[in-house]
Tab-separated table of C-alpha atoms and ligand atoms in Angstrom:
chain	number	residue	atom	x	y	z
J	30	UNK	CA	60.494	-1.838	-22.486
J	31	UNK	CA	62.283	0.792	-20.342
J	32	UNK	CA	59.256	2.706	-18.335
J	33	UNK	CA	59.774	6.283	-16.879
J	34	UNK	CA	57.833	6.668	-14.058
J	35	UNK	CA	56.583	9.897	-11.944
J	36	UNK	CA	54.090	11.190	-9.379
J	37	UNK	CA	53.784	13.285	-6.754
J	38	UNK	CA	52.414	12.706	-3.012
J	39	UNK	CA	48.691	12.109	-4.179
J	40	UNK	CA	49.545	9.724	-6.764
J	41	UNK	CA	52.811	8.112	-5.300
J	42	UNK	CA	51.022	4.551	-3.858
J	43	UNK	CA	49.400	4.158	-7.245
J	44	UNK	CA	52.866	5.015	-8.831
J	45	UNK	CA	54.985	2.400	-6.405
J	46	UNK	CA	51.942	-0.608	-6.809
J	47	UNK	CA	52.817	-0.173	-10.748
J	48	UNK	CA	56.330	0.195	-10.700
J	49	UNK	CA	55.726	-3.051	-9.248
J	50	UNK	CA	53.670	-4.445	-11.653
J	51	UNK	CA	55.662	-3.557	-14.732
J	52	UNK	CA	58.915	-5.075	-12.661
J	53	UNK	CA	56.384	-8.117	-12.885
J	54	UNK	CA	55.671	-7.813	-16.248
J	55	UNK	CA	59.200	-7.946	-17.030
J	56	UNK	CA	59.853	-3.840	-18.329
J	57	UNK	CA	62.559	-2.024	-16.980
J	58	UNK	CA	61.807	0.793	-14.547
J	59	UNK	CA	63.322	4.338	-14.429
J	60	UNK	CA	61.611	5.691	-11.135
J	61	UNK	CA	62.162	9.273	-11.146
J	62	UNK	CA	60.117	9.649	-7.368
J	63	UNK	CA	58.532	11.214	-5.322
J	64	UNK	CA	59.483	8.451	-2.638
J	65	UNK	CA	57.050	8.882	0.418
J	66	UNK	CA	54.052	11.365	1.148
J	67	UNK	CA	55.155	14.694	1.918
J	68	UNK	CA	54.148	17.162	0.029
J	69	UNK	CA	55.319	17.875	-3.472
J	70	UNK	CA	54.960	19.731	-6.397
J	71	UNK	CA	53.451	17.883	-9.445
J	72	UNK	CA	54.968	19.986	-12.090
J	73	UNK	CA	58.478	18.620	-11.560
J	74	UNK	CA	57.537	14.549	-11.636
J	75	UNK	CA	55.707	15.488	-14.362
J	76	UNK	CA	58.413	17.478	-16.191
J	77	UNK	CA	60.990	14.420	-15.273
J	78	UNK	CA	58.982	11.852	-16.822
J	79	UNK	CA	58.110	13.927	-20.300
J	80	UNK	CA	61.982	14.925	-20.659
J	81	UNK	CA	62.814	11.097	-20.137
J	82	UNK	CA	60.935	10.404	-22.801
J	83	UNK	CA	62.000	13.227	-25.010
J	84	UNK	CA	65.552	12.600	-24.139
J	85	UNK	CA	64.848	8.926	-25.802
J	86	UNK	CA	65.841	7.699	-21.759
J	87	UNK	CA	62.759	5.888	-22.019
J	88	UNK	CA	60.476	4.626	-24.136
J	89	UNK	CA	57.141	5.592	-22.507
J	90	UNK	CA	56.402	7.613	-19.152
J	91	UNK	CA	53.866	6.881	-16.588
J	92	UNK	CA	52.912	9.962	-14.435
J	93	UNK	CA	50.403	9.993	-11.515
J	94	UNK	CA	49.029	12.604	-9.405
J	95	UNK	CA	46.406	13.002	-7.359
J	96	UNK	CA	43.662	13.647	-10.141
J	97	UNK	CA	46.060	12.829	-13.269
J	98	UNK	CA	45.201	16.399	-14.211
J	99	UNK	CA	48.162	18.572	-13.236
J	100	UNK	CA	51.422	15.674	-14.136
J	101	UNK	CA	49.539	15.532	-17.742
J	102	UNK	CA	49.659	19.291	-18.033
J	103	UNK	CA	52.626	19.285	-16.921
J	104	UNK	CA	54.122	16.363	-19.305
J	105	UNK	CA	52.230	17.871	-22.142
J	106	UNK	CA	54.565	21.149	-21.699
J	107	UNK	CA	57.603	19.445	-23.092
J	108	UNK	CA	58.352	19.335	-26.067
J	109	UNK	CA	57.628	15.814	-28.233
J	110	UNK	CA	55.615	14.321	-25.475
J	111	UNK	CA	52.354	13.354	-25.987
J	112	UNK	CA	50.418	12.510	-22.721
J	113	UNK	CA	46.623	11.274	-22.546
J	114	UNK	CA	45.088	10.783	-19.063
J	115	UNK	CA	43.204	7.863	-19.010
J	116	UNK	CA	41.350	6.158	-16.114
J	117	UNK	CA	39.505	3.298	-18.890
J	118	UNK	CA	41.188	0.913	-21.295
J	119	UNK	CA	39.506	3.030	-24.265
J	120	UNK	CA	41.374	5.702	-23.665
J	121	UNK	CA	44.302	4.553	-22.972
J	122	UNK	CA	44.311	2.681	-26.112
J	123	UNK	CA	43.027	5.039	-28.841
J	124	UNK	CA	45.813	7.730	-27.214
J	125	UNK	CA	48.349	5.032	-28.405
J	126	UNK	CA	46.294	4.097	-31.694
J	127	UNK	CA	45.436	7.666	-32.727
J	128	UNK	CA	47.502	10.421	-30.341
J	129	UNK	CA	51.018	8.111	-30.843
J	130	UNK	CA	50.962	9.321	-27.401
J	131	UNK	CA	54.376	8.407	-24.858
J	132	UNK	CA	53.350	8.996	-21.942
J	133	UNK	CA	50.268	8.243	-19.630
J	134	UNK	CA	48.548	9.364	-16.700
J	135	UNK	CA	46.325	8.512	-13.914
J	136	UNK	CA	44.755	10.077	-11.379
J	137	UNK	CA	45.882	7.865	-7.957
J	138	UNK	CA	42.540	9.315	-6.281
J	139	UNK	CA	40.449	8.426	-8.996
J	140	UNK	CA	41.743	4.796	-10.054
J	141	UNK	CA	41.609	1.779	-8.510
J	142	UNK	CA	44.633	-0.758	-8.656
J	143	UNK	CA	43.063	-3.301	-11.140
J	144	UNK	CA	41.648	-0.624	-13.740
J	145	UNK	CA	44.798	0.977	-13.540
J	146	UNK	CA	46.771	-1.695	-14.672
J	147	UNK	CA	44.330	-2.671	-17.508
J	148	UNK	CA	44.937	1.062	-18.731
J	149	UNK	CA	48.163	0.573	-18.580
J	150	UNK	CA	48.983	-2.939	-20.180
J	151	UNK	CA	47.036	-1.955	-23.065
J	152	UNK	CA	48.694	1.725	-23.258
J	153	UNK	CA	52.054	-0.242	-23.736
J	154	UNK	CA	50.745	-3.097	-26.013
J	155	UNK	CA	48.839	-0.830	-28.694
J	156	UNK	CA	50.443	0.516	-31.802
J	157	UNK	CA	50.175	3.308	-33.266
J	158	UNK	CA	47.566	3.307	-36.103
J	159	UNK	CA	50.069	5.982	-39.009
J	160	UNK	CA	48.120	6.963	-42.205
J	161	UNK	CA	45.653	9.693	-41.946
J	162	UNK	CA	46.801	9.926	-38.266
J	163	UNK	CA	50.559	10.549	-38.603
J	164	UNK	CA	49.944	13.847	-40.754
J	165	UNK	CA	47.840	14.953	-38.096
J	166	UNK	CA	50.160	14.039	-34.952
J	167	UNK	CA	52.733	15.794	-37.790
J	168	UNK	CA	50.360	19.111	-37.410
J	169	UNK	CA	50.803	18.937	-33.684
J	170	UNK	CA	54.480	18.830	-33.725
J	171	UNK	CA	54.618	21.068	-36.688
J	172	UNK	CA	53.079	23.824	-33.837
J	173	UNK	CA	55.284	22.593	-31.066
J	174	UNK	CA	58.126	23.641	-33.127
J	175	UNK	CA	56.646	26.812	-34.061
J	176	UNK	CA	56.347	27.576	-30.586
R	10	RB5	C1	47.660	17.534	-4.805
R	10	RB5	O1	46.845	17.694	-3.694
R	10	RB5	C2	46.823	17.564	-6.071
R	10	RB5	O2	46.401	18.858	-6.348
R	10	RB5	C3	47.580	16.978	-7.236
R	10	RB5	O3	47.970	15.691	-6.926
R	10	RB5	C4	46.833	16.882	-8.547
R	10	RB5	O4	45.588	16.292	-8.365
R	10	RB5	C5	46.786	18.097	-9.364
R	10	RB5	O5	46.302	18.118	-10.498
Protein backbone atom coordinates (compact mmCIF):
# COMPACT_ATOMS: atom_id res chain seq x y z
CA UNK A 1 0.00 0.00 0.00
CA UNK A 2 1.15 3.59 -0.70
CA UNK A 3 1.50 5.29 3.02
CA UNK A 4 1.39 9.16 3.47
CA UNK A 5 3.32 10.07 6.17
CA UNK A 6 3.58 13.42 8.43
CA UNK A 7 4.80 14.91 11.72
CA UNK A 8 6.17 17.68 13.07
CA UNK A 9 9.44 18.20 15.35
CA UNK A 10 7.91 16.30 18.45
CA UNK A 11 6.80 13.43 16.56
CA UNK A 12 9.44 13.34 13.65
CA UNK A 13 11.85 10.24 15.24
CA UNK A 14 8.70 8.23 15.75
CA UNK A 15 7.64 9.28 12.13
CA UNK A 16 11.31 8.36 10.44
CA UNK A 17 11.61 4.76 12.77
CA UNK A 18 8.12 3.91 10.87
CA UNK A 19 8.72 5.14 7.62
CA UNK A 20 11.25 2.62 8.13
CA UNK A 21 9.29 -0.03 9.19
CA UNK A 22 6.60 0.12 6.55
CA UNK A 23 9.73 0.34 3.84
CA UNK A 24 10.30 -3.10 5.73
CA UNK A 25 7.06 -4.24 5.48
CA UNK A 26 7.14 -3.77 1.90
CA UNK A 27 4.39 -0.41 1.51
CA UNK A 28 5.36 2.38 -0.41
CA UNK A 29 6.17 5.62 1.41
CA UNK A 30 5.09 9.21 0.53
CA UNK A 31 7.08 11.21 3.29
CA UNK A 32 5.68 14.55 3.29
CA UNK A 33 8.44 15.78 6.36
CA UNK A 34 9.27 17.54 8.68
CA UNK A 35 13.00 16.29 8.14
CA UNK A 36 15.03 17.20 11.39
CA UNK A 37 14.02 18.95 14.80
CA UNK A 38 13.52 22.49 14.46
CA UNK A 39 10.61 23.75 15.23
CA UNK A 40 7.45 23.38 13.22
CA UNK A 41 4.01 23.87 12.99
CA UNK A 42 1.79 20.71 13.28
CA UNK A 43 -1.13 22.00 11.39
CA UNK A 44 0.62 21.85 8.02
CA UNK A 45 2.08 17.94 8.30
CA UNK A 46 -1.09 17.32 9.39
CA UNK A 47 -3.00 19.10 6.59
CA UNK A 48 -0.38 17.34 3.97
CA UNK A 49 -1.07 13.97 5.05
CA UNK A 50 -5.20 14.32 5.18
CA UNK A 51 -5.15 16.05 1.56
CA UNK A 52 -2.91 13.02 0.36
CA UNK A 53 -5.35 10.95 1.28
CA UNK A 54 -8.28 12.93 0.05
CA UNK A 55 -6.52 13.57 -3.16
CA UNK A 56 -6.59 9.50 -3.50
CA UNK A 57 -2.30 10.14 -3.46
CA UNK A 58 -2.39 7.65 -0.89
CA UNK A 59 -4.19 5.17 0.49
CA UNK A 60 -3.83 5.81 4.25
CA UNK A 61 -1.87 8.67 6.21
CA UNK A 62 0.19 8.33 9.24
CA UNK A 63 0.61 11.65 11.21
CA UNK A 64 2.67 12.13 14.42
CA UNK A 65 3.15 14.90 16.71
CA UNK A 66 4.26 15.36 19.84
CA UNK A 67 0.97 14.22 21.73
CA UNK A 68 -0.96 12.93 18.45
CA UNK A 69 -3.47 15.56 19.51
CA UNK A 70 -2.93 18.61 17.30
CA UNK A 71 -1.84 16.50 13.54
CA UNK A 72 -5.35 14.57 14.27
CA UNK A 73 -7.17 17.85 14.62
CA UNK A 74 -5.58 19.00 12.12
CA UNK A 75 -6.15 15.88 9.60
CA UNK A 76 -9.68 15.70 10.80
CA UNK A 77 -10.20 19.38 9.19
CA UNK A 78 -10.09 18.10 5.67
CA UNK A 79 -12.53 17.09 4.09
CA UNK A 80 -13.10 12.96 3.64
CA UNK A 81 -10.44 12.14 6.12
CA UNK A 82 -11.15 10.27 8.92
CA UNK A 83 -8.30 10.24 11.57
CA UNK A 84 -8.39 8.25 15.03
CA UNK A 85 -5.42 8.72 17.41
CA UNK A 86 -4.52 5.65 18.78
CA UNK A 87 -1.62 4.73 21.12
CA UNK A 88 -3.24 0.69 21.65
CA UNK A 89 -4.02 -1.92 19.02
CA UNK A 90 -7.87 -1.54 20.07
CA UNK A 91 -8.09 1.54 18.87
CA UNK A 92 -6.40 1.50 16.13
CA UNK A 93 -8.39 -1.34 14.94
CA UNK A 94 -12.05 -0.55 15.72
CA UNK A 95 -11.19 3.15 13.94
CA UNK A 96 -10.59 0.93 10.81
CA UNK A 97 -13.52 -1.64 11.67
CA UNK A 98 -16.11 0.96 12.71
CA UNK A 99 -14.74 4.82 11.84
CA UNK A 100 -13.50 3.45 8.03
CA UNK A 101 -10.98 5.79 9.24
CA UNK A 102 -7.66 6.76 6.61
CA UNK A 103 -5.53 8.11 8.50
CA UNK A 104 -3.80 7.53 11.97
CA UNK A 105 -2.03 9.18 14.60
CA UNK A 106 0.34 8.90 17.38
CA UNK A 107 1.61 10.84 19.82
CA UNK A 108 5.79 10.41 19.41
CA UNK A 109 5.99 11.49 23.27
CA UNK A 110 3.54 9.17 24.34
CA UNK A 111 4.39 5.85 22.28
CA UNK A 112 7.00 3.69 22.41
CA UNK A 113 8.56 2.12 19.14
CA UNK A 114 7.12 -1.47 19.54
CA UNK A 115 3.40 -0.38 20.53
CA UNK A 116 3.54 1.91 17.84
CA UNK A 117 4.07 -0.41 15.25
CA UNK A 118 1.48 -2.94 16.61
CA UNK A 119 -1.05 0.10 16.23
CA UNK A 120 -0.06 0.52 13.15
CA UNK A 121 0.17 -3.01 11.40
CA UNK A 122 -3.19 -3.68 12.56
CA UNK A 123 -4.57 -0.04 11.47
CA UNK A 124 -3.49 -1.14 7.87
CA UNK A 125 -4.56 -4.86 8.04
CA UNK A 126 -8.27 -4.30 9.41
CA UNK A 127 -11.26 -3.85 7.19
CA UNK A 128 -13.79 -1.96 7.43
CA UNK A 129 -16.82 -3.66 9.09
CA UNK A 130 -20.01 -1.71 6.28
CA UNK A 131 -23.65 -2.50 7.35
CA UNK A 132 -25.07 -0.58 10.16
CA UNK A 133 -21.68 1.28 10.16
CA UNK A 134 -21.48 2.65 6.60
CA UNK A 135 -24.90 4.65 7.04
CA UNK A 136 -23.44 6.10 9.96
CA UNK A 137 -19.81 7.02 8.53
CA UNK A 138 -22.53 8.18 5.54
CA UNK A 139 -24.08 10.70 8.38
CA UNK A 140 -20.62 12.04 9.00
CA UNK A 141 -19.87 12.84 5.49
CA UNK A 142 -23.40 13.78 4.84
CA UNK A 143 -22.35 16.92 7.51
CA UNK A 144 -18.94 17.39 6.04
CA UNK A 145 -20.63 18.28 2.91
CA UNK A 146 -23.09 20.40 4.50
CA UNK A 147 -20.40 22.30 5.89
C1 LIG B 1 4.86 20.67 20.04
O1 LIG B 1 5.61 21.02 21.15
C2 LIG B 1 3.56 20.02 20.48
O2 LIG B 1 2.68 20.97 20.99
C3 LIG B 1 2.93 19.26 19.34
O3 LIG B 1 3.83 18.31 18.87
C4 LIG B 1 1.66 18.50 19.66
O4 LIG B 1 1.82 17.73 20.80
C5 LIG B 1 0.42 19.27 19.65
O5 LIG B 1 -0.69 18.75 19.78
Amino acid sequence: MKIACGADHGGVDLKDQLVNYLKEEGHEVVDLGTHGHDSVDYPEFGQAVGEAVAKGQADFGLCVCGSGIGISIAANKVKGVRCVRAHDPYSAEMGRRHNNCNVLAMGGRFIGLDMAKKCLKVFLETDFEGGRHQRRVGQLEKEEQEN
